[in-house]
Short mmCIF file of C-alpha atoms in Angstrom, two decimals:
data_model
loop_
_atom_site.label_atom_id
_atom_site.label_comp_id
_atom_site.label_asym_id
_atom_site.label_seq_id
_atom_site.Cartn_x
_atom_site.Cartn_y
_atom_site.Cartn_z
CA UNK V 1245 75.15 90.56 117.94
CA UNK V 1246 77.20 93.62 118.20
CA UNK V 1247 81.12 93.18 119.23
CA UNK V 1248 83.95 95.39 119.75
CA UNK V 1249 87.34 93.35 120.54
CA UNK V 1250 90.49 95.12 121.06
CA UNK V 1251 93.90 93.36 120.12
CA UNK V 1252 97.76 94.75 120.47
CA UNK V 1253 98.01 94.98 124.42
CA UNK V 1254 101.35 93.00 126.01
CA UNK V 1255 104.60 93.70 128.00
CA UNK V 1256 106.95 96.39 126.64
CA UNK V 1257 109.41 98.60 128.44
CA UNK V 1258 109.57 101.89 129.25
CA UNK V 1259 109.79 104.07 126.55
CA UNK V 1260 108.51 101.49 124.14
CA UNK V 1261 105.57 101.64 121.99
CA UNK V 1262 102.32 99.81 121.39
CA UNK V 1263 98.97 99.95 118.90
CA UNK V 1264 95.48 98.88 120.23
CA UNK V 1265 92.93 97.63 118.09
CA UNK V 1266 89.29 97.52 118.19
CA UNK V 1267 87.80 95.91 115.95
CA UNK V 1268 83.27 96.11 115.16
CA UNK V 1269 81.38 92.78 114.19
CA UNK V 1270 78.09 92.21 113.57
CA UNK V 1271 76.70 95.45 112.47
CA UNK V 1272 77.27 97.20 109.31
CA UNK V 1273 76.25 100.26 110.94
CA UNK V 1274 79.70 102.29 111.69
CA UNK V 1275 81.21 103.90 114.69
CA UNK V 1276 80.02 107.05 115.08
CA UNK V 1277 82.10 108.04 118.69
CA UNK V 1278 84.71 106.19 120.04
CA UNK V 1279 87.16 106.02 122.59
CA UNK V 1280 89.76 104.13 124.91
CA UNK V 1281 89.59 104.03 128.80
CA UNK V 1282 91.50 102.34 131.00
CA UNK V 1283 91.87 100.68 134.61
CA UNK V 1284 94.58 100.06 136.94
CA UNK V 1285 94.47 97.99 140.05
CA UNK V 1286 92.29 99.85 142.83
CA UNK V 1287 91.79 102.51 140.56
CA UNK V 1288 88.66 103.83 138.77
CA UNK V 1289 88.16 103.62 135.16
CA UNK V 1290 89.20 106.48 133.46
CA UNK V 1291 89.07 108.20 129.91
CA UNK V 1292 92.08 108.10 127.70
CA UNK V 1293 91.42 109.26 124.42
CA UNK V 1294 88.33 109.67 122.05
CA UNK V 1295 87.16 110.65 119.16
CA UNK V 1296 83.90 112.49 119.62
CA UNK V 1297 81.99 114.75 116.67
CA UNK V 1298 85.06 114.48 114.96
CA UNK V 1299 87.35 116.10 116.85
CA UNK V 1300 90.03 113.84 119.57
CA UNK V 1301 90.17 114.45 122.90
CA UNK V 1302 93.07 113.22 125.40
CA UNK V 1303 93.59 113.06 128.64
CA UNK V 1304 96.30 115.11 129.89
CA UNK V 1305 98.52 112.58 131.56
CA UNK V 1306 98.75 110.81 127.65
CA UNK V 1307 98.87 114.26 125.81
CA UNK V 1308 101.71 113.76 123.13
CA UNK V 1309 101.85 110.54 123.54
CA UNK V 1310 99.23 108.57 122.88
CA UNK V 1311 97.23 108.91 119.29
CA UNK V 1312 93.35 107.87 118.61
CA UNK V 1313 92.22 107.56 115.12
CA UNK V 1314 90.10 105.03 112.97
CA UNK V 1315 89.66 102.80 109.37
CA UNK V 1316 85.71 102.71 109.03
CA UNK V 1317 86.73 100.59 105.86
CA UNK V 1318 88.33 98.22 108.29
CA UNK V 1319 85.74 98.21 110.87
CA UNK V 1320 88.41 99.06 113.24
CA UNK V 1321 89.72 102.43 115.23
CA UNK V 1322 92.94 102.29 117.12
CA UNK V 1323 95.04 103.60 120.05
CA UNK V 1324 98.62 104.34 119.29
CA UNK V 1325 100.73 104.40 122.20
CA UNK V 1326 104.27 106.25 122.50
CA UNK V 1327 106.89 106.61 125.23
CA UNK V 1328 105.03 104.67 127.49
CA UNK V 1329 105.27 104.91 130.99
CA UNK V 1330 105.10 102.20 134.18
CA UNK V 1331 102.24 104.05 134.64
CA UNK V 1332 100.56 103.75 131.64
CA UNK V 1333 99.77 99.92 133.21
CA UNK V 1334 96.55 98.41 132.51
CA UNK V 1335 93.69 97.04 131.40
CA UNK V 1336 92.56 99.05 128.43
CA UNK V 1337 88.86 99.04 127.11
CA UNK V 1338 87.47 100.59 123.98
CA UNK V 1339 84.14 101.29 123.25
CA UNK V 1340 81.93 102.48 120.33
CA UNK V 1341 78.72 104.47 119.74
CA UNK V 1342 76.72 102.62 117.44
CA UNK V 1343 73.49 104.89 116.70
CA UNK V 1344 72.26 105.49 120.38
CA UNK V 1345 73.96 102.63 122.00
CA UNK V 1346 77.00 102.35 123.63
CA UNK V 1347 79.37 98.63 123.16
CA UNK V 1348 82.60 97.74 125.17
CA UNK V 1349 85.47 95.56 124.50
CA UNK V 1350 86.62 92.93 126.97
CA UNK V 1351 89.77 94.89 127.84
CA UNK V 1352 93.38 94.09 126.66
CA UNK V 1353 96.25 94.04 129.43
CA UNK V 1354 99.10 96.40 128.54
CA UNK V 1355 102.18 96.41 131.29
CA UNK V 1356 105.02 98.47 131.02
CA UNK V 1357 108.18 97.10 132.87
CA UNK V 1358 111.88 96.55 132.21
#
């Protein structure tokens, strides 16, 4: 059974940093397209960052900020977060192309508050 679980989300303040994980199980197929959405209360789940064809994408409210990239010899791509913002709050989901399917994470929490 396929699995992609993200790690690294918590509580920092403003202006602090934090590194999301997700890491593949259970295939040894790799990731072929990835990317990190995420979802605040009431809101709609949006795109973040990916990683599509090889070439990154971001949305424009994490431009210069935020940083996708990926290990294939660890399985695992990541989300590197800078100079976050109180409204950089939420739950944050990554998910994978595997061949032609798609495979989420369960979502990690990440709140930024002083």
């Amino acid at each position: 059974q396929v699995r992609m679980v993200e790690s690294g989300g918590g509580l920092v303040q403003p202006g602090g940093s934090l590194r999301l994980s997700c890491t593949k199980s259970g295939t040894r197929f790799i990731v072929t397209d990835m990317g990190w959405y995420r979802q605040a209360p009431g809101n709609q789940r949006e795109l973040v960052a990916s990683i599509i064809g090889g070439r990154s994408n971001y949305a424009d409210s994490v431009k210069g900020r935020f940083s996708i990239s990926s290990d294939n010899a660890k399985n695992t791509f990541y989300l590197q977060m800078n100079s976050l913002k109180p409204e950089d709050t939420a739950v944050y989901y990554c998910k994978g192309r595997i061949g032609s399917e798609h495979f989420w994470g369960q979502g990690t929490q990440v709140t930024v508050s002083s």
